[in-house]
Short mmCIF file of C-alpha atoms in Angstrom, two decimals:
data_model
loop_
_atom_site.label_atom_id
_atom_site.label_comp_id
_atom_site.label_asym_id
_atom_site.label_seq_id
_atom_site.Cartn_x
_atom_site.Cartn_y
_atom_site.Cartn_z
CA MET G 1 -86.82 -5.80 74.61
CA ASP G 2 -87.70 -3.81 77.67
CA ALA G 3 -91.45 -4.01 77.48
CA ALA G 4 -91.82 -2.51 80.93
CA THR G 5 -90.70 0.83 79.58
CA ALA G 6 -92.23 0.36 76.17
CA THR G 7 -95.15 2.59 75.43
CA SER G 8 -94.83 3.46 71.77
CA ASN G 9 -96.27 1.31 69.03
CA THR G 10 -94.40 3.13 66.27
CA GLY G 11 -92.68 0.74 63.92
CA ILE G 12 -88.96 0.93 63.37
CA GLY G 13 -86.97 0.89 60.15
CA LEU G 14 -84.68 -1.86 58.94
CA SER G 15 -81.72 -1.53 56.62
CA VAL G 16 -79.53 -4.25 55.11
CA SER G 17 -76.40 -3.54 53.09
CA GLY G 18 -73.95 -5.91 51.42
CA LEU G 19 -75.11 -8.95 53.41
CA ARG G 20 -73.09 -12.07 52.64
CA LYS G 21 -73.19 -15.55 54.15
CA SER G 22 -71.62 -18.85 53.12
CA TYR G 23 -72.06 -22.32 54.56
CA GLN G 24 -69.23 -24.78 53.88
CA GLY G 25 -68.05 -22.80 50.87
CA THR G 26 -71.51 -22.36 49.33
CA GLU G 27 -72.62 -18.75 49.20
CA VAL G 28 -76.24 -18.51 50.35
CA LEU G 29 -76.54 -14.72 50.58
CA CYS G 30 -74.55 -12.86 47.94
CA GLY G 31 -74.45 -9.20 48.99
CA LEU G 32 -78.07 -8.28 49.73
CA ASP G 33 -79.20 -4.66 50.07
CA LEU G 34 -82.67 -3.66 51.15
CA GLU G 35 -84.44 -1.01 53.17
CA VAL G 36 -87.73 -1.31 55.07
CA GLN G 37 -89.42 1.89 56.20
CA PRO G 38 -91.00 2.25 59.66
CA GLY G 39 -94.59 0.96 59.62
CA GLU G 40 -94.15 -0.69 56.24
CA LEU G 41 -95.40 -4.18 55.38
CA PHE G 42 -92.53 -5.61 53.37
CA VAL G 43 -92.68 -9.03 51.75
CA ILE G 44 -89.59 -11.05 50.84
CA MET G 45 -90.60 -13.62 48.29
CA GLY G 46 -88.76 -16.27 46.41
CA PRO G 47 -88.66 -19.94 45.54
CA SER G 48 -87.69 -22.58 48.11
CA GLY G 49 -83.95 -22.62 48.78
CA SER G 50 -83.47 -19.03 47.66
CA GLY G 51 -82.04 -17.91 51.01
CA LYS G 52 -85.18 -16.31 52.48
CA THR G 53 -85.10 -18.05 55.84
CA VAL G 54 -81.33 -17.57 56.18
CA LEU G 55 -81.86 -13.86 55.52
CA LEU G 56 -84.59 -13.78 58.16
CA LYS G 57 -82.32 -15.45 60.74
CA HIS G 58 -79.75 -12.73 60.10
CA LEU G 59 -82.34 -9.99 60.41
CA ILE G 60 -83.41 -11.18 63.86
CA GLY G 61 -79.84 -11.74 65.05
CA LEU G 62 -79.93 -15.55 65.18
CA GLU G 63 -77.07 -15.80 62.66
CA THR G 64 -73.97 -13.70 62.14
CA ALA G 65 -73.16 -12.50 58.63
CA ASP G 66 -69.77 -13.05 56.97
CA ALA G 67 -69.93 -9.49 55.62
CA GLY G 68 -72.36 -6.61 55.45
CA GLU G 69 -74.48 -4.75 57.93
CA ILE G 70 -78.02 -4.98 59.32
CA LEU G 71 -79.37 -1.91 61.08
CA LEU G 72 -82.53 -1.89 63.19
CA ALA G 73 -83.64 1.68 63.87
CA GLY G 74 -80.13 2.73 62.82
CA GLU G 75 -78.30 0.36 65.21
CA PRO G 76 -76.42 -2.81 64.23
CA VAL G 77 -78.53 -5.85 65.14
CA GLN G 78 -75.51 -7.69 66.61
CA ALA G 79 -74.47 -4.77 68.84
CA PRO G 80 -74.87 -5.55 72.54
CA GLY G 81 -78.22 -4.52 74.00
CA VAL G 82 -79.91 -3.59 70.71
CA LEU G 83 -82.38 -6.47 70.84
CA ASP G 84 -82.93 -5.70 74.55
CA ARG G 85 -83.93 -2.12 73.78
CA LEU G 86 -85.99 -2.70 70.66
CA ARG G 87 -89.12 -4.81 70.69
CA VAL G 88 -88.64 -7.29 67.88
CA ALA G 89 -90.75 -10.44 67.47
CA MET G 90 -90.78 -13.35 65.12
CA VAL G 91 -93.49 -15.80 64.08
CA PHE G 92 -91.78 -19.03 63.07
CA GLN G 93 -92.86 -21.24 60.18
CA SER G 94 -93.76 -24.09 62.52
CA GLY G 95 -95.03 -21.77 65.24
CA ALA G 96 -92.19 -22.98 67.49
CA LEU G 97 -94.45 -23.09 70.53
CA LEU G 98 -92.75 -24.75 73.49
CA SER G 99 -94.32 -28.19 73.52
CA SER G 100 -94.01 -28.61 77.29
CA LEU G 101 -96.06 -25.47 78.05
CA THR G 102 -99.76 -24.76 77.62
CA VAL G 103 -100.93 -22.22 75.06
CA ALA G 104 -101.40 -19.59 77.81
CA GLU G 105 -97.92 -20.26 79.23
CA ASN G 106 -96.45 -20.00 75.73
CA VAL G 107 -98.20 -16.74 74.95
CA GLY G 108 -97.31 -15.20 78.32
CA LEU G 109 -93.76 -16.60 78.40
CA TYR G 110 -92.04 -13.31 77.52
CA LEU G 111 -93.87 -11.45 80.30
CA SER G 112 -93.47 -14.16 82.92
CA GLU G 113 -89.80 -14.90 82.23
CA HIS G 114 -88.85 -11.22 82.29
CA ARG G 115 -91.19 -10.59 85.23
CA LEU G 116 -92.75 -7.64 83.52
CA LYS G 117 -96.27 -8.06 84.90
CA PRO G 118 -97.94 -9.77 87.88
CA PRO G 119 -99.53 -13.18 87.11
CA ALA G 120 -103.12 -11.87 87.06
CA GLU G 121 -102.17 -9.15 84.59
CA ILE G 122 -100.32 -11.69 82.41
CA GLN G 123 -103.45 -13.85 82.39
CA ARG G 124 -105.52 -10.88 81.24
CA ILE G 125 -103.05 -9.92 78.50
CA VAL G 126 -102.81 -13.52 77.29
CA ALA G 127 -106.60 -13.80 77.06
CA GLU G 128 -106.74 -10.48 75.20
CA LYS G 129 -104.06 -11.48 72.65
CA LEU G 130 -105.60 -14.91 72.12
CA ALA G 131 -108.95 -13.27 71.47
CA LEU G 132 -107.26 -10.95 68.99
CA VAL G 133 -106.20 -13.93 66.89
CA GLY G 134 -109.47 -15.82 67.40
CA LEU G 135 -108.20 -18.40 69.89
CA GLU G 136 -110.41 -17.68 72.89
CA GLY G 137 -110.72 -20.57 75.32
CA THR G 138 -107.57 -22.39 74.21
CA GLU G 139 -105.47 -21.24 77.19
CA ALA G 140 -105.25 -24.65 78.85
CA LYS G 141 -104.58 -26.63 75.69
CA MET G 142 -101.15 -28.04 74.86
CA PRO G 143 -99.60 -27.12 71.48
CA ALA G 144 -99.96 -30.74 70.33
CA GLU G 145 -103.74 -30.40 70.67
CA LEU G 146 -103.87 -27.47 68.20
CA SER G 147 -104.20 -27.62 64.43
CA GLY G 148 -101.46 -26.12 62.22
CA GLY G 149 -103.43 -22.90 61.73
CA MET G 150 -104.19 -22.56 65.44
CA ARG G 151 -100.52 -23.09 66.29
CA LYS G 152 -99.55 -20.29 63.92
CA ARG G 153 -102.17 -18.00 65.40
CA ALA G 154 -100.97 -18.86 68.93
CA ALA G 155 -97.43 -18.01 67.79
CA LEU G 156 -98.77 -14.73 66.46
CA ALA G 157 -100.41 -14.02 69.83
CA ARG G 158 -97.08 -14.78 71.53
CA ALA G 159 -95.36 -12.30 69.24
CA LEU G 160 -98.01 -9.64 69.94
CA VAL G 161 -97.46 -9.89 73.70
CA ILE G 162 -94.06 -8.30 73.14
CA ASP G 163 -95.93 -5.25 71.79
CA PRO G 164 -93.50 -5.33 68.86
CA GLN G 165 -92.09 -2.44 66.86
CA LEU G 166 -90.90 -4.87 64.23
CA ILE G 167 -92.32 -8.29 63.52
CA PHE G 168 -90.93 -10.99 61.25
CA TYR G 169 -93.08 -13.75 59.79
CA ASP G 170 -91.46 -16.88 58.37
CA GLU G 171 -93.73 -18.58 55.81
CA PRO G 172 -96.89 -17.69 57.74
CA THR G 173 -99.25 -19.55 55.38
CA SER G 174 -97.24 -22.68 54.60
CA GLU G 175 -99.02 -25.97 55.35
CA LEU G 176 -102.34 -24.17 55.79
CA ASP G 177 -105.51 -24.62 53.79
CA PRO G 178 -106.49 -21.61 51.64
CA MET G 179 -109.19 -20.37 54.01
CA ILE G 180 -106.93 -20.32 57.06
CA ALA G 181 -104.11 -18.88 54.94
CA VAL G 182 -106.37 -15.97 54.01
CA THR G 183 -107.32 -15.49 57.69
CA ILE G 184 -103.64 -15.36 58.69
CA GLY G 185 -102.88 -12.94 55.84
CA GLY G 186 -105.77 -10.76 57.01
CA GLU G 187 -104.39 -10.81 60.58
CA ILE G 188 -100.95 -9.70 59.41
CA LEU G 189 -102.45 -6.81 57.44
CA ARG G 190 -104.82 -5.81 60.26
CA LEU G 191 -102.03 -5.79 62.86
CA ASN G 192 -99.84 -3.70 60.60
CA ARG G 193 -102.62 -1.16 60.04
CA ARG G 194 -103.91 -1.11 63.60
CA MET G 195 -100.63 -1.06 65.50
CA GLY G 196 -98.31 0.58 63.00
CA VAL G 197 -95.83 -2.24 63.50
CA THR G 198 -93.22 -2.70 60.79
CA SER G 199 -93.79 -6.16 59.32
CA VAL G 200 -91.42 -8.27 57.27
CA VAL G 201 -93.05 -11.36 55.77
CA VAL G 202 -90.95 -14.09 54.19
CA THR G 203 -93.00 -16.34 51.95
CA HIS G 204 -93.18 -18.21 48.70
CA ASP G 205 -96.95 -17.74 48.62
CA ARG G 206 -97.49 -15.31 45.72
CA GLU G 207 -101.13 -14.65 46.57
CA LEU G 208 -100.24 -13.69 50.12
CA GLY G 209 -97.31 -11.53 49.00
CA PHE G 210 -99.26 -9.57 46.41
CA GLY G 211 -102.31 -9.42 48.67
CA ILE G 212 -100.70 -7.71 51.67
CA ALA G 213 -97.38 -6.08 50.65
CA HIS G 214 -96.72 -2.37 50.57
CA ARG G 215 -93.42 -3.23 48.91
CA MET G 216 -91.73 -6.49 48.16
CA ALA G 217 -88.42 -8.02 47.13
CA LEU G 218 -88.02 -11.16 45.09
CA ILE G 219 -84.88 -13.12 45.88
CA ALA G 220 -83.36 -16.16 44.23
CA GLY G 221 -79.89 -17.67 44.55
CA GLY G 222 -79.08 -15.31 47.43
CA THR G 223 -79.54 -12.09 45.43
CA ILE G 224 -82.42 -9.66 45.04
CA LEU G 225 -83.83 -9.92 41.54
CA ALA G 226 -86.51 -7.27 41.88
CA MET G 227 -87.74 -4.86 44.52
CA GLY G 228 -90.64 -2.42 44.56
CA THR G 229 -94.39 -2.20 44.92
CA PRO G 230 -96.41 -5.28 43.93
CA GLU G 231 -97.28 -3.52 40.67
CA GLU G 232 -93.61 -2.83 39.89
CA ILE G 233 -92.73 -6.47 40.62
CA ARG G 234 -95.48 -7.66 38.28
CA GLN G 235 -93.92 -5.60 35.51
CA SER G 236 -90.37 -6.86 36.09
CA ASP G 237 -88.54 -8.08 32.97
CA ASP G 238 -86.24 -10.45 34.87
CA PRO G 239 -86.76 -13.96 33.41
CA THR G 240 -86.57 -15.69 36.83
CA VAL G 241 -89.11 -13.26 38.27
CA ARG G 242 -91.36 -13.85 35.28
CA ARG G 243 -91.04 -17.63 35.71
CA PHE G 244 -91.78 -17.38 39.44
CA LEU G 245 -94.82 -15.19 38.84
CA SER G 246 -96.23 -17.15 35.94
CA ALA G 247 -95.85 -20.68 37.32
CA SER G 248 -99.31 -22.22 37.46
CA TYR G 249 -101.20 -25.50 37.55
CA ASP G 250 -102.59 -24.72 34.11
CA PHE G 251 -101.44 -27.94 32.44
CA ASP G 252 -101.57 -28.12 28.71
CA ASP G 253 -101.06 -31.60 27.24
CA THR G 254 -99.39 -30.24 24.13
CA LYS G 255 -96.86 -28.07 26.02
CA GLY G 256 -96.42 -30.03 29.23
CA PRO G 257 -96.77 -28.50 32.70
CA THR G 258 -95.87 -24.80 33.09
CA HIS G 259 -94.19 -25.47 36.41
CA GLU G 260 -91.62 -23.18 37.91
CA LYS G 261 -87.97 -23.75 37.06
CA HIS G 262 -85.78 -22.56 39.87
CA ALA G 263 -82.76 -20.49 39.03
CA MET N 1 -63.27 -33.01 69.65
CA PHE N 2 -61.31 -30.03 70.98
CA GLN N 3 -64.04 -27.72 69.72
CA ASP N 4 -66.63 -29.80 71.58
CA ALA N 5 -64.52 -29.71 74.75
CA GLY N 6 -64.16 -25.94 74.48
CA GLU N 7 -67.89 -25.47 73.92
CA ILE N 8 -68.73 -27.72 76.87
CA LEU N 9 -66.42 -25.75 79.16
CA MET N 10 -67.89 -22.46 77.90
CA LEU N 11 -71.41 -23.74 78.55
CA LEU N 12 -70.40 -24.85 82.05
CA TRP N 13 -68.86 -21.45 82.75
CA ARG N 14 -71.94 -19.59 81.46
CA THR N 15 -74.21 -21.82 83.54
CA LEU N 16 -72.14 -21.38 86.70
CA ARG N 17 -72.15 -17.62 86.12
CA SER N 18 -75.95 -17.69 85.98
CA LEU N 19 -76.28 -19.57 89.30
CA PRO N 20 -77.65 -16.48 91.10
CA ARG N 21 -80.73 -16.86 88.87
CA THR N 22 -81.51 -20.30 90.31
CA TRP N 23 -84.22 -18.98 92.66
CA ARG N 24 -86.10 -17.50 89.70
CA GLN N 25 -86.01 -20.89 88.02
CA ARG N 26 -86.94 -22.84 91.16
CA ARG N 27 -90.15 -24.22 89.66
CA LYS N 28 -88.25 -25.79 86.80
CA VAL N 29 -85.56 -27.07 89.19
CA PHE N 30 -88.25 -28.85 91.24
CA GLU N 31 -89.83 -30.26 88.08
CA GLN N 32 -86.46 -31.64 87.01
CA LEU N 33 -85.77 -33.02 90.50
CA PHE N 34 -89.11 -34.80 90.41
CA GLU N 35 -88.33 -36.16 86.93
CA ILE N 36 -84.93 -37.46 88.02
CA GLY N 37 -86.19 -38.97 91.27
CA ASN N 38 -89.24 -40.49 89.65
CA ALA N 39 -87.25 -41.97 86.77
CA SER N 40 -84.26 -43.26 88.71
CA LEU N 41 -84.96 -43.97 92.38
CA LEU N 42 -86.36 -47.48 92.02
CA MET N 43 -83.76 -48.44 89.42
CA ALA N 44 -80.99 -47.00 91.63
CA CYS N 45 -82.19 -49.08 94.60
CA VAL N 46 -82.34 -52.31 92.61
CA LEU N 47 -78.93 -51.66 91.10
CA ALA N 48 -77.36 -50.79 94.45
CA LEU N 49 -78.90 -53.82 96.21
CA PHE N 50 -77.36 -56.19 93.70
CA ILE N 51 -74.00 -54.38 93.52
CA GLY N 52 -73.70 -54.63 97.32
CA GLY N 53 -74.78 -58.26 97.13
CA VAL N 54 -72.35 -59.28 94.43
CA LEU N 55 -69.53 -57.44 96.17
CA ALA N 56 -70.15 -59.45 99.33
CA LEU N 57 -70.45 -62.61 97.25
CA GLN N 58 -67.11 -62.02 95.51
CA THR N 59 -65.06 -60.86 98.47
CA GLY N 60 -66.78 -62.72 101.34
CA PRO N 61 -65.67 -66.32 100.63
CA VAL N 62 -62.09 -65.23 99.79
CA LEU N 63 -61.77 -63.26 103.00
CA ALA N 64 -63.51 -65.98 105.05
CA GLU N 65 -61.13 -68.60 103.66
CA ARG N 66 -58.20 -66.60 105.05
CA GLY N 67 -59.93 -66.04 108.36
CA LEU N 68 -60.72 -62.43 107.51
CA GLY N 69 -64.50 -62.85 107.19
CA GLY N 70 -65.01 -60.12 109.76
CA PHE N 71 -63.67 -57.58 107.27
CA VAL N 72 -66.39 -58.13 104.66
CA GLY N 73 -68.40 -55.22 106.03
CA GLN N 74 -65.42 -52.88 105.70
CA VAL N 75 -64.61 -54.00 102.16
CA VAL N 76 -68.21 -53.71 100.95
CA GLY N 77 -68.79 -50.47 102.84
CA LEU N 78 -65.67 -48.73 101.58
CA SER N 79 -65.97 -49.95 98.00
CA LEU N 80 -69.53 -48.78 97.79
CA CYS N 81 -69.20 -45.32 99.24
CA ARG N 82 -65.84 -44.40 97.72
CA GLU N 83 -66.17 -45.94 94.29
CA LEU N 84 -69.03 -48.13 93.20
CA ALA N 85 -72.06 -46.11 94.28
CA PRO N 86 -70.86 -42.78 92.77
CA VAL N 87 -69.67 -44.34 89.51
CA MET N 88 -72.57 -46.74 88.99
CA MET N 89 -75.18 -44.10 89.84
CA ALA N 90 -73.46 -41.63 87.50
CA ILE N 91 -73.56 -44.18 84.67
CA LEU N 92 -77.21 -44.92 85.42
CA ILE N 93 -78.12 -41.23 85.44
CA ALA N 94 -76.11 -40.57 82.26
CA GLY N 95 -78.15 -43.26 80.50
CA ARG N 96 -81.51 -42.43 82.03
CA ILE N 97 -81.47 -38.66 82.57
CA GLY N 98 -78.61 -37.42 80.35
CA SER N 99 -80.23 -39.05 77.33
CA ALA N 100 -83.61 -37.49 78.18
CA MET N 101 -82.01 -34.05 78.57
CA ALA N 102 -80.19 -34.31 75.24
CA ALA N 103 -83.35 -35.55 73.50
CA GLU N 104 -85.60 -32.86 74.93
CA ILE N 105 -83.26 -29.94 74.28
CA GLY N 106 -82.23 -31.44 70.93
CA SER N 107 -85.84 -31.63 69.81
CA MET N 108 -86.40 -28.04 70.99
CA THR N 109 -83.36 -26.97 68.95
CA VAL N 110 -84.45 -28.80 65.81
CA TYR N 111 -88.03 -27.52 66.01
CA GLN N 112 -86.85 -23.91 66.51
CA GLU N 113 -88.15 -23.64 70.09
CA VAL N 114 -84.68 -22.56 71.23
CA ASP N 115 -84.60 -19.92 68.48
CA ALA N 116 -88.03 -18.76 69.65
CA LEU N 117 -86.63 -18.33 73.18
CA ARG N 118 -83.75 -16.27 71.81
CA THR N 119 -86.07 -14.00 69.85
CA MET N 120 -87.95 -13.35 73.10
CA ASN N 121 -84.63 -12.42 74.66
CA ILE N 122 -84.80 -15.47 76.96
CA ASN N 123 -81.35 -16.95 77.38
CA PRO N 124 -81.53 -20.74 76.72
CA VAL N 125 -78.73 -21.24 79.26
CA HIS N 126 -80.83 -19.65 82.00
CA TYR N 127 -84.09 -21.22 80.89
CA LEU N 128 -83.02 -24.73 79.86
CA VAL N 129 -79.53 -25.55 81.11
CA LEU N 130 -79.42 -23.95 84.57
CA PRO N 131 -82.45 -25.76 86.07
CA ARG N 132 -81.29 -29.10 84.69
CA LEU N 133 -77.73 -28.70 85.93
CA VAL N 134 -78.80 -27.59 89.40
CA ALA N 135 -81.32 -30.42 89.66
CA ILE N 136 -78.87 -33.12 88.59
CA CYS N 137 -76.19 -31.76 90.96
CA VAL N 138 -78.65 -32.06 93.85
CA ALA N 139 -80.25 -35.34 92.78
CA LEU N 140 -77.15 -37.40 92.00
CA PRO N 141 -75.49 -37.07 95.44
CA VAL N 142 -78.85 -37.86 97.07
CA LEU N 143 -79.20 -40.95 94.88
CA VAL N 144 -75.65 -41.93 95.81
CA VAL N 145 -76.48 -41.74 99.54
CA VAL N 146 -79.54 -43.93 98.95
CA ALA N 147 -77.46 -46.31 96.81
CA ILE N 148 -74.77 -46.57 99.51
CA LEU N 149 -77.35 -47.46 102.18
CA VAL N 150 -79.19 -49.95 99.97
CA GLY N 151 -75.89 -51.39 98.76
CA TRP N 152 -74.74 -51.97 102.34
CA LEU N 153 -78.06 -53.72 103.01
CA GLY N 154 -77.54 -55.92 99.94
CA GLY N 155 -74.03 -56.76 101.08
CA ALA N 156 -75.23 -57.57 104.61
CA LEU N 157 -78.00 -59.81 103.29
CA VAL N 158 -75.65 -61.83 101.10
CA ALA N 159 -73.00 -62.01 103.84
CA PHE N 160 -75.64 -63.38 106.17
CA LEU N 161 -77.36 -65.77 103.77
CA ASN N 162 -74.29 -67.14 101.98
CA TYR N 163 -73.04 -70.20 103.85
CA GLN N 164 -69.41 -69.58 102.84
CA VAL N 165 -69.45 -66.17 104.53
CA ALA N 166 -72.24 -66.52 107.12
CA ILE N 167 -71.73 -63.28 109.00
CA SER N 168 -74.50 -61.82 111.13
CA PHE N 169 -75.98 -58.39 110.45
CA GLU N 170 -74.38 -57.12 113.68
CA GLY N 171 -71.00 -58.48 112.60
CA PHE N 172 -71.29 -56.99 109.12
CA PHE N 173 -72.37 -53.53 110.25
CA GLY N 174 -69.92 -53.57 113.17
CA SER N 175 -67.04 -54.15 110.75
CA LEU N 176 -68.49 -51.51 108.44
CA ARG N 177 -68.65 -48.98 111.30
CA ASP N 178 -65.00 -49.66 112.15
CA GLY N 179 -63.80 -49.17 108.60
CA VAL N 180 -66.01 -46.46 107.15
CA ASP N 181 -66.16 -42.90 108.43
CA LEU N 182 -67.96 -39.77 107.30
CA LEU N 183 -64.97 -38.68 105.24
CA ASP N 184 -65.33 -41.75 103.02
CA ILE N 185 -68.96 -40.92 102.33
CA LEU N 186 -68.07 -37.27 101.63
CA ASN N 187 -65.36 -38.54 99.31
CA GLY N 188 -67.98 -40.39 97.24
CA LEU N 189 -70.40 -37.49 97.35
CA SER N 190 -67.82 -35.02 96.07
CA LYS N 191 -67.13 -37.37 93.17
CA SER N 192 -70.82 -37.67 92.39
CA ALA N 193 -71.21 -33.86 92.33
CA ALA N 194 -68.39 -33.66 89.78
CA PHE N 195 -70.00 -36.46 87.72
CA ALA N 196 -73.34 -34.62 87.83
CA LEU N 197 -71.70 -31.52 86.37
CA VAL N 198 -70.25 -33.66 83.58
CA ILE N 199 -73.56 -35.37 82.74
CA GLY N 200 -75.61 -32.15 82.88
CA THR N 201 -73.21 -30.05 80.83
CA VAL N 202 -72.39 -32.68 78.21
CA SER N 203 -76.05 -33.61 77.70
CA CYS N 204 -77.32 -30.02 77.50
CA HIS N 205 -74.46 -29.11 75.15
CA GLN N 206 -75.30 -32.02 72.86
CA GLY N 207 -78.95 -30.98 72.90
CA LEU N 208 -78.18 -27.38 71.99
CA ALA N 209 -75.71 -28.49 69.28
CA THR N 210 -78.25 -30.77 67.57
CA ILE N 211 -78.66 -30.27 63.85
CA GLY N 212 -80.93 -31.99 61.36
CA GLY N 213 -84.16 -33.80 62.10
CA PRO N 214 -85.01 -36.88 64.18
CA ARG N 215 -81.76 -38.57 63.11
CA GLY N 216 -79.83 -35.60 64.49
CA ILE N 217 -81.66 -35.94 67.80
CA GLY N 218 -80.78 -39.64 67.94
CA ARG N 219 -77.11 -38.85 67.23
CA SER N 220 -77.08 -36.24 69.99
CA VAL N 221 -78.57 -38.64 72.52
CA THR N 222 -75.99 -41.33 71.72
CA LYS N 223 -73.14 -38.83 71.87
CA ALA N 224 -74.41 -37.37 75.15
CA VAL N 225 -74.52 -40.78 76.86
CA VAL N 226 -71.26 -42.14 75.44
CA ASN N 227 -69.29 -38.94 76.06
CA SER N 228 -70.68 -38.62 79.58
CA ILE N 229 -69.73 -42.19 80.51
CA VAL N 230 -66.23 -41.89 79.03
CA LEU N 231 -65.64 -38.59 80.82
CA ILE N 232 -67.00 -39.99 84.10
CA LEU N 233 -64.56 -42.92 84.01
CA ILE N 234 -61.58 -40.73 83.09
CA LEU N 235 -62.50 -38.13 85.70
CA ASP N 236 -62.99 -40.87 88.29
CA TYR N 237 -59.35 -41.92 88.01
CA PHE N 238 -58.02 -38.40 88.48
CA LEU N 239 -60.47 -37.56 91.27
CA THR N 240 -59.58 -40.78 93.07
CA ARG N 241 -55.87 -39.94 92.88
CA MET N 242 -56.52 -36.42 94.07
CA LEU N 243 -58.72 -37.50 96.95
CA MET N 244 -56.23 -40.22 97.99
CA GLN N 245 -53.52 -37.59 98.23
CA LEU N 246 -55.80 -35.35 100.26
CA ASP N 247 -56.48 -38.30 102.62
#
């Protein structure tokens, strides 16, 4: 991710074909195919344990697939130098801020470690990105002093410092109260619109998914059950998709709870 | 086991290859040096004082009985700088610093901080392993020098105070000067540098290989300490043989 030479904010495309992965004989990804267009906000949704996070780890090059291919801007993600050339960022479920560094050091880590800017410039960029996610004045705080929502927003600021062409979000609203979840969802949408960055959001939060997605895929048991615009997904006939979409807290004493039954 | 050994050697090789980056990581190296010194110096001194003392206590009366009391300084001096100080300090550092390294990196692995580094194209070997390995390779030989000096002092004190030995400080250090030369100290220091490589690499490898939650971190810490100590003792035998042949 050579940010020194990076000037363009244009998002890049992502293509996955025949992706397979097994752990100790259990197939977690069973031949996934999907395509994300440059600048698109694509949501991957599915119940817990459906293989969403494993898929995400493959997309960012943290795991190697048993079979299949992942192309970022037409280049295989595992090819040497691809992730050096392309600016790809990820916002982890837990934030994954380095606990031994302050918020400012965390946010500016990419620039300082790669020596892309002088310290004063890094300080300015960090303040700017923190302000962008509503965390002004938190530079000197340690991650342990932040709330869950603030940690996620700090992680978002850290991702933005890379000036990404493609950004992955892993369960961005999990463990957050509804108000902060909406704020984070709004941030994701705003960044996608303002910067043209391709965004891939992995979540089991239906409201978030349908609220922000241009297109979405619903996965369960390591396969894609439905893919399309939110409207197309709503009209899917697949029984698992229907169950996932209709699960609610609307308890009826005569029928019992209408909770989701995972495939 | 063989897979672990292979991974440890690979990690060592990758860290040694990244040595030219040490200057860039100097801040973290100094932080680690401070951590190691701060955590171990006092304990190292106490340990060395009593090891020197007990060595004089064990050997002094036996030698004195045979009219060889004048050699206590040599025996204590040589044992400390060639064997006891490097091995005991290595075991102390494996327990005190190796465990901390494995716990810290293990927790970073479990809580996805290492993955976050990778996604920012920051190599965890350069960022986490290199500063720790360099710091421990500098700190352990320094601690060994301190331990040798304090150990000699402990030996001299016991040799002087114990009525069965009753050798003056001048007598003790005079004998020590006759029997110990710079090569003996260098011998111990070279061993301690090798032990430092073992502790640093094994502990960082265990940290990076951590899986699971807090229980996984605990397992990694235990494995890091136990494996380091076992490897130190095995390596000590072979290094001693090699150095004896070089002598």
